Short mmCIF file of N, CA and C in Angstrom, two decimals:
data_model
loop_
_atom_site.label_atom_id
_atom_site.label_comp_id
_atom_site.label_asym_id
_atom_site.label_seq_id
_atom_site.Cartn_x
_atom_site.Cartn_y
_atom_site.Cartn_z
N ASP N 1 161.52 75.00 121.61
CA ASP N 1 161.17 75.96 120.61
C ASP N 1 160.79 75.24 119.28
N VAL N 2 159.72 75.54 118.72
CA VAL N 2 159.37 75.00 117.34
C VAL N 2 160.02 75.84 116.34
N GLN N 3 160.81 75.24 115.46
CA GLN N 3 161.48 75.98 114.45
C GLN N 3 161.35 75.18 113.07
N LEU N 4 161.23 75.91 111.99
CA LEU N 4 161.29 75.32 110.69
C LEU N 4 162.17 76.19 109.84
N GLN N 5 162.78 75.58 108.92
CA GLN N 5 163.73 76.32 108.06
C GLN N 5 163.73 75.72 106.67
N ALA N 6 163.33 76.51 105.67
CA ALA N 6 163.38 76.03 104.32
C ALA N 6 164.74 76.36 103.70
N SER N 7 165.18 75.44 102.82
CA SER N 7 166.47 75.70 102.09
C SER N 7 166.41 74.99 100.81
N GLY N 8 167.38 75.24 99.95
CA GLY N 8 167.49 74.52 98.68
C GLY N 8 167.11 75.24 97.49
N GLY N 9 166.71 76.54 97.68
CA GLY N 9 166.28 77.33 96.49
C GLY N 9 167.48 77.67 95.67
N GLY N 10 167.19 78.29 94.54
CA GLY N 10 168.33 78.67 93.63
C GLY N 10 167.77 79.08 92.28
N LEU N 11 168.64 79.29 91.34
CA LEU N 11 168.30 79.70 89.99
C LEU N 11 168.37 78.45 89.09
N VAL N 12 167.32 78.28 88.33
CA VAL N 12 167.28 77.09 87.42
C VAL N 12 166.50 77.53 86.11
N GLN N 13 166.90 76.82 85.06
CA GLN N 13 166.24 77.17 83.81
C GLN N 13 164.85 76.46 83.75
N ALA N 14 164.01 77.02 82.90
CA ALA N 14 162.70 76.39 82.76
C ALA N 14 162.87 74.96 82.31
N GLY N 15 162.02 74.13 82.84
CA GLY N 15 162.11 72.69 82.67
C GLY N 15 163.03 71.96 83.66
N GLY N 16 163.70 72.69 84.43
CA GLY N 16 164.68 72.10 85.37
C GLY N 16 163.98 71.72 86.67
N SER N 17 164.84 71.25 87.59
CA SER N 17 164.33 70.75 88.90
C SER N 17 165.11 71.30 90.10
N LEU N 18 164.45 71.35 91.18
CA LEU N 18 165.07 71.70 92.45
C LEU N 18 164.45 70.88 93.52
N ARG N 19 165.21 70.65 94.61
CA ARG N 19 164.65 70.00 95.78
C ARG N 19 164.75 70.90 96.93
N LEU N 20 163.65 71.27 97.48
CA LEU N 20 163.66 72.15 98.73
C LEU N 20 163.55 71.20 99.95
N SER N 21 164.16 71.66 101.04
CA SER N 21 164.10 70.93 102.25
C SER N 21 163.45 71.80 103.32
N CYS N 22 162.72 71.25 104.21
CA CYS N 22 162.15 71.99 105.37
C CYS N 22 162.60 71.14 106.62
N LYS N 23 163.62 71.70 107.27
CA LYS N 23 164.12 70.99 108.44
C LYS N 23 163.40 71.59 109.64
N PHE N 24 162.85 70.72 110.53
CA PHE N 24 162.12 71.22 111.63
C PHE N 24 162.70 70.70 112.94
N SER N 25 162.38 71.40 114.05
CA SER N 25 162.83 70.96 115.35
C SER N 25 161.76 71.38 116.36
N GLY N 26 161.79 70.80 117.51
CA GLY N 26 160.87 71.22 118.59
C GLY N 26 159.53 70.51 118.53
N PHE N 27 159.35 69.62 117.61
CA PHE N 27 158.17 68.80 117.60
C PHE N 27 158.44 67.52 116.78
N ILE N 28 157.57 66.59 116.92
CA ILE N 28 157.67 65.36 116.13
C ILE N 28 156.65 65.39 115.01
N PHE N 29 156.95 64.80 113.93
CA PHE N 29 156.15 64.88 112.68
C PHE N 29 154.77 64.33 112.94
N GLY N 30 154.60 63.43 113.78
CA GLY N 30 153.31 62.84 114.05
C GLY N 30 152.27 63.81 114.78
N ASP N 31 152.82 64.90 115.25
CA ASP N 31 151.95 65.89 115.93
C ASP N 31 151.74 67.24 115.17
N PHE N 32 152.38 67.31 113.99
CA PHE N 32 152.29 68.55 113.25
C PHE N 32 152.02 68.28 111.76
N ALA N 33 151.22 69.17 111.12
CA ALA N 33 151.11 69.21 109.74
C ALA N 33 152.06 70.29 109.19
N ILE N 34 152.55 70.09 107.97
CA ILE N 34 153.44 70.98 107.37
C ILE N 34 152.87 71.55 106.02
N GLY N 35 152.95 72.79 105.83
CA GLY N 35 152.42 73.31 104.62
C GLY N 35 153.55 74.10 103.89
N TRP N 36 153.43 74.14 102.62
CA TRP N 36 154.36 74.93 101.82
C TRP N 36 153.64 76.08 101.15
N PHE N 37 154.19 77.22 101.15
CA PHE N 37 153.62 78.45 100.61
C PHE N 37 154.66 79.07 99.74
N ARG N 38 154.18 79.91 98.87
CA ARG N 38 155.02 80.72 98.00
C ARG N 38 154.51 82.04 97.79
N GLN N 39 155.43 83.00 97.58
CA GLN N 39 155.03 84.37 97.35
C GLN N 39 155.85 84.92 96.24
N ALA N 40 155.13 85.17 95.14
CA ALA N 40 155.83 85.75 93.99
C ALA N 40 155.89 87.28 94.12
N PRO N 41 156.82 87.95 93.44
CA PRO N 41 156.92 89.40 93.55
C PRO N 41 155.59 90.05 93.17
N GLY N 42 155.09 90.95 94.12
CA GLY N 42 153.89 91.68 93.84
C GLY N 42 152.60 90.90 94.00
N LYS N 43 152.70 89.69 94.52
CA LYS N 43 151.52 88.88 94.71
C LYS N 43 151.39 88.40 96.13
N GLU N 44 150.21 87.97 96.53
CA GLU N 44 149.96 87.49 97.84
C GLU N 44 150.55 86.11 98.02
N ARG N 45 150.87 85.82 99.28
CA ARG N 45 151.37 84.43 99.56
C ARG N 45 150.26 83.42 99.28
N GLU N 46 150.65 82.32 98.65
CA GLU N 46 149.66 81.29 98.39
C GLU N 46 150.10 80.00 98.96
N GLY N 47 149.14 79.24 99.43
CA GLY N 47 149.44 77.84 99.94
C GLY N 47 149.29 76.89 98.80
N ILE N 48 150.34 76.05 98.61
CA ILE N 48 150.37 75.22 97.46
C ILE N 48 150.39 73.67 97.86
N LEU N 49 150.85 73.36 99.07
CA LEU N 49 151.04 72.00 99.45
C LEU N 49 150.79 71.83 100.92
N CYS N 50 150.39 70.65 101.25
CA CYS N 50 150.30 70.33 102.71
C CYS N 50 150.54 68.83 102.88
N ILE N 51 151.26 68.49 103.95
CA ILE N 51 151.43 67.05 104.29
C ILE N 51 150.98 66.99 105.74
N SER N 52 150.11 65.99 106.01
CA SER N 52 149.46 65.93 107.27
C SER N 52 150.41 65.35 108.29
N ALA N 53 150.04 65.44 109.55
CA ALA N 53 150.73 64.88 110.65
C ALA N 53 151.07 63.39 110.40
N GLY N 54 152.23 62.96 110.45
CA GLY N 54 152.53 61.57 110.14
C GLY N 54 152.46 61.20 108.69
N ALA N 55 152.33 62.17 107.82
CA ALA N 55 152.33 62.01 106.37
C ALA N 55 151.18 61.09 105.93
N ARG N 56 150.07 61.07 106.64
CA ARG N 56 148.94 60.25 106.27
C ARG N 56 148.29 60.74 104.92
N SER N 57 148.27 62.08 104.74
CA SER N 57 147.60 62.61 103.55
C SER N 57 148.40 63.85 103.06
N THR N 58 148.17 64.09 101.84
CA THR N 58 148.83 65.27 101.21
C THR N 58 147.79 66.04 100.39
N TYR N 59 148.17 67.26 100.15
CA TYR N 59 147.24 68.14 99.25
C TYR N 59 148.25 68.86 98.31
N TYR N 60 147.89 68.86 97.10
CA TYR N 60 148.59 69.58 95.99
C TYR N 60 147.65 70.60 95.29
N ALA N 61 148.06 71.81 95.28
CA ALA N 61 147.31 72.78 94.44
C ALA N 61 147.40 72.38 92.99
N ASP N 62 146.41 72.75 92.24
CA ASP N 62 146.40 72.37 90.83
C ASP N 62 147.57 72.93 90.12
N SER N 63 148.08 74.07 90.51
CA SER N 63 149.20 74.73 89.84
C SER N 63 150.48 73.94 89.89
N VAL N 64 150.59 72.99 90.91
CA VAL N 64 151.83 72.20 91.02
C VAL N 64 151.56 70.70 90.92
N LYS N 65 150.34 70.37 90.88
CA LYS N 65 150.05 68.84 90.85
C LYS N 65 150.71 68.24 89.59
N GLY N 66 151.31 67.07 89.81
CA GLY N 66 151.95 66.38 88.76
C GLY N 66 153.39 66.87 88.54
N ARG N 67 153.78 67.92 89.10
CA ARG N 67 155.17 68.42 89.00
C ARG N 67 155.92 68.44 90.25
N PHE N 68 155.20 68.71 91.36
CA PHE N 68 155.91 68.78 92.66
C PHE N 68 155.52 67.60 93.48
N THR N 69 156.40 67.09 94.25
CA THR N 69 156.17 65.93 95.16
C THR N 69 156.78 66.20 96.52
N MET N 70 156.01 65.89 97.52
CA MET N 70 156.55 65.97 98.94
C MET N 70 156.93 64.63 99.43
N SER N 71 157.90 64.61 100.28
CA SER N 71 158.25 63.39 101.02
C SER N 71 158.81 63.81 102.34
N SER N 72 158.97 62.81 103.24
CA SER N 72 159.44 63.10 104.57
C SER N 72 160.44 62.14 105.04
N ASP N 73 161.39 62.54 105.89
CA ASP N 73 162.41 61.69 106.44
C ASP N 73 162.35 62.01 107.96
N ASN N 74 161.66 61.09 108.67
CA ASN N 74 161.48 61.37 110.15
C ASN N 74 162.81 61.33 110.88
N ALA N 75 163.72 60.53 110.45
CA ALA N 75 165.00 60.38 111.05
C ALA N 75 165.75 61.66 111.06
N LYS N 76 165.53 62.43 109.99
CA LYS N 76 166.24 63.73 109.76
C LYS N 76 165.39 64.93 110.07
N ASN N 77 164.16 64.68 110.54
CA ASN N 77 163.21 65.83 110.90
C ASN N 77 163.13 66.79 109.71
N THR N 78 162.96 66.18 108.55
CA THR N 78 162.94 67.00 107.31
C THR N 78 161.76 66.59 106.37
N VAL N 79 161.23 67.55 105.75
CA VAL N 79 160.21 67.30 104.75
C VAL N 79 160.83 67.88 103.44
N TYR N 80 160.71 67.13 102.38
CA TYR N 80 161.32 67.51 101.12
C TYR N 80 160.23 67.92 100.14
N LEU N 81 160.58 68.83 99.24
CA LEU N 81 159.68 69.22 98.17
C LEU N 81 160.53 69.11 96.86
N GLN N 82 160.20 68.04 96.12
CA GLN N 82 160.87 67.86 94.81
C GLN N 82 160.05 68.59 93.72
N MET N 83 160.68 69.57 93.08
CA MET N 83 160.02 70.37 92.09
C MET N 83 160.64 70.09 90.73
N ASN N 84 159.81 69.51 89.90
CA ASN N 84 160.23 69.22 88.47
C ASN N 84 159.44 70.12 87.46
N SER N 85 160.01 70.06 86.30
CA SER N 85 159.31 70.90 85.18
C SER N 85 159.00 72.27 85.64
N LEU N 86 159.98 72.88 86.24
CA LEU N 86 159.77 74.21 86.72
C LEU N 86 159.55 75.20 85.61
N GLN N 87 158.71 76.15 85.87
CA GLN N 87 158.39 77.24 84.92
C GLN N 87 158.63 78.58 85.48
N PRO N 88 158.79 79.57 84.64
CA PRO N 88 159.01 80.97 85.23
C PRO N 88 157.93 81.34 86.23
N GLU N 89 156.73 80.91 86.01
CA GLU N 89 155.67 81.35 86.94
C GLU N 89 155.83 80.65 88.35
N ASP N 90 156.78 79.72 88.46
CA ASP N 90 157.07 79.14 89.81
C ASP N 90 158.05 79.99 90.56
N THR N 91 158.57 81.08 89.90
CA THR N 91 159.50 81.97 90.58
C THR N 91 158.80 82.62 91.77
N ALA N 92 159.42 82.40 92.99
CA ALA N 92 158.82 82.89 94.25
C ALA N 92 159.71 82.63 95.39
N GLU N 93 159.38 83.24 96.50
CA GLU N 93 160.04 82.83 97.78
C GLU N 93 159.12 81.71 98.36
N TYR N 94 159.76 80.66 98.71
CA TYR N 94 159.10 79.44 99.19
C TYR N 94 159.29 79.36 100.73
N TYR N 95 158.15 79.08 101.40
CA TYR N 95 158.21 78.97 102.78
C TYR N 95 157.58 77.63 103.26
N CYS N 96 158.12 77.06 104.35
CA CYS N 96 157.36 75.96 104.98
C CYS N 96 156.90 76.45 106.35
N ALA N 97 155.73 75.88 106.77
CA ALA N 97 155.15 76.35 107.97
C ALA N 97 154.49 75.15 108.68
N GLY N 98 154.40 75.21 109.97
CA GLY N 98 153.84 74.07 110.78
C GLY N 98 152.68 74.42 111.60
N ARG N 99 151.88 73.48 111.91
CA ARG N 99 150.73 73.73 112.86
C ARG N 99 150.49 72.41 113.53
N GLU N 100 150.05 72.50 114.78
CA GLU N 100 149.68 71.29 115.55
C GLU N 100 148.55 70.60 114.95
N SER N 101 148.65 69.32 114.88
CA SER N 101 147.55 68.50 114.22
C SER N 101 147.69 67.12 114.69
N THR N 102 146.82 66.27 114.19
CA THR N 102 146.91 64.79 114.43
C THR N 102 146.73 64.07 113.09
N SER N 103 147.13 62.78 113.16
CA SER N 103 147.02 62.03 111.88
C SER N 103 145.65 61.80 111.40
N ALA N 104 144.67 62.13 112.27
CA ALA N 104 143.22 61.96 111.92
C ALA N 104 142.77 63.13 111.10
N ILE N 105 143.48 64.22 111.05
CA ILE N 105 143.11 65.43 110.32
C ILE N 105 143.75 65.37 108.92
N LEU N 106 143.03 65.26 107.93
CA LEU N 106 143.56 65.18 106.51
C LEU N 106 143.94 66.63 106.06
N CYS N 107 144.86 66.64 105.11
CA CYS N 107 145.24 67.94 104.57
C CYS N 107 144.24 68.50 103.59
N GLY N 108 144.18 69.79 103.60
CA GLY N 108 143.32 70.49 102.60
C GLY N 108 144.14 71.68 102.05
N PRO N 109 143.52 72.57 101.32
CA PRO N 109 144.26 73.69 100.86
C PRO N 109 144.81 74.50 102.01
N PRO N 110 146.07 74.74 102.12
CA PRO N 110 146.68 75.41 103.23
C PRO N 110 146.40 76.87 103.24
N ALA N 111 145.98 77.43 104.37
CA ALA N 111 145.72 78.89 104.49
C ALA N 111 146.65 79.40 105.60
N GLU N 112 147.14 80.62 105.37
CA GLU N 112 148.12 81.15 106.26
C GLU N 112 147.69 81.12 107.69
N TRP N 113 146.39 81.47 107.91
CA TRP N 113 145.90 81.57 109.35
C TRP N 113 145.96 80.28 110.10
N GLN N 114 146.06 79.20 109.33
CA GLN N 114 146.05 77.86 110.01
C GLN N 114 147.39 77.57 110.64
N TYR N 115 148.42 78.22 110.22
CA TYR N 115 149.84 77.86 110.61
C TYR N 115 150.40 78.82 111.59
N ASP N 116 150.87 78.27 112.68
CA ASP N 116 151.39 79.10 113.75
C ASP N 116 152.87 79.28 113.66
N TYR N 117 153.59 78.43 112.96
CA TYR N 117 155.05 78.41 113.06
C TYR N 117 155.62 78.55 111.56
N TRP N 118 156.45 79.55 111.38
CA TRP N 118 156.97 79.83 110.05
C TRP N 118 158.49 79.88 110.07
N GLY N 119 159.05 79.39 108.98
CA GLY N 119 160.50 79.59 108.85
C GLY N 119 160.78 80.66 107.76
N LEU N 120 162.04 81.02 107.70
CA LEU N 120 162.43 81.92 106.63
C LEU N 120 162.30 81.29 105.33
N GLY N 121 162.07 82.02 104.35
CA GLY N 121 161.87 81.44 102.96
C GLY N 121 163.21 81.18 102.27
N THR N 122 163.02 80.52 101.17
CA THR N 122 164.16 80.25 100.25
C THR N 122 163.67 80.65 98.84
N GLN N 123 164.54 81.37 98.14
CA GLN N 123 164.17 81.92 96.86
C GLN N 123 164.33 80.95 95.72
N VAL N 124 163.40 80.77 94.90
CA VAL N 124 163.44 80.00 93.71
C VAL N 124 163.20 80.91 92.50
N THR N 125 164.17 80.81 91.56
CA THR N 125 164.01 81.70 90.40
C THR N 125 164.18 80.80 89.22
N VAL N 126 163.20 80.83 88.28
CA VAL N 126 163.22 80.00 87.07
C VAL N 126 163.29 80.93 85.90
N SER N 127 164.39 80.80 85.16
CA SER N 127 164.63 81.60 83.98
C SER N 127 163.97 80.98 82.76
N SER N 128 163.50 81.75 81.79
CA SER N 128 162.89 81.27 80.55
C SER N 128 163.95 81.03 79.50
#
């Protein structure tokens, strides 16, 4: 079974940092791309980040570029999302999702329909 689970959310003041984790099982990182999405209250879910199979490429939405950084630890089957300089507009439920891919396919703006496997979200709340 393919499973992904995001964790690490919490409450932080504006300007603070959090590190989210996406632990996955049922596949190897070289065969899957992982995307990060978030959904703020009253808004549609938006794709903000993607890391390609084997971490060959990444995509960052303009709204998080320069503040958020993805990394991976194959030994722990985990992808990390380091979020710095958090702002109240970053408040949302954050999800990681996976889709079958290859290292030859570079990441682009993640769209929900591209991803077949979803984990439960983790709430990030940034206070002003």
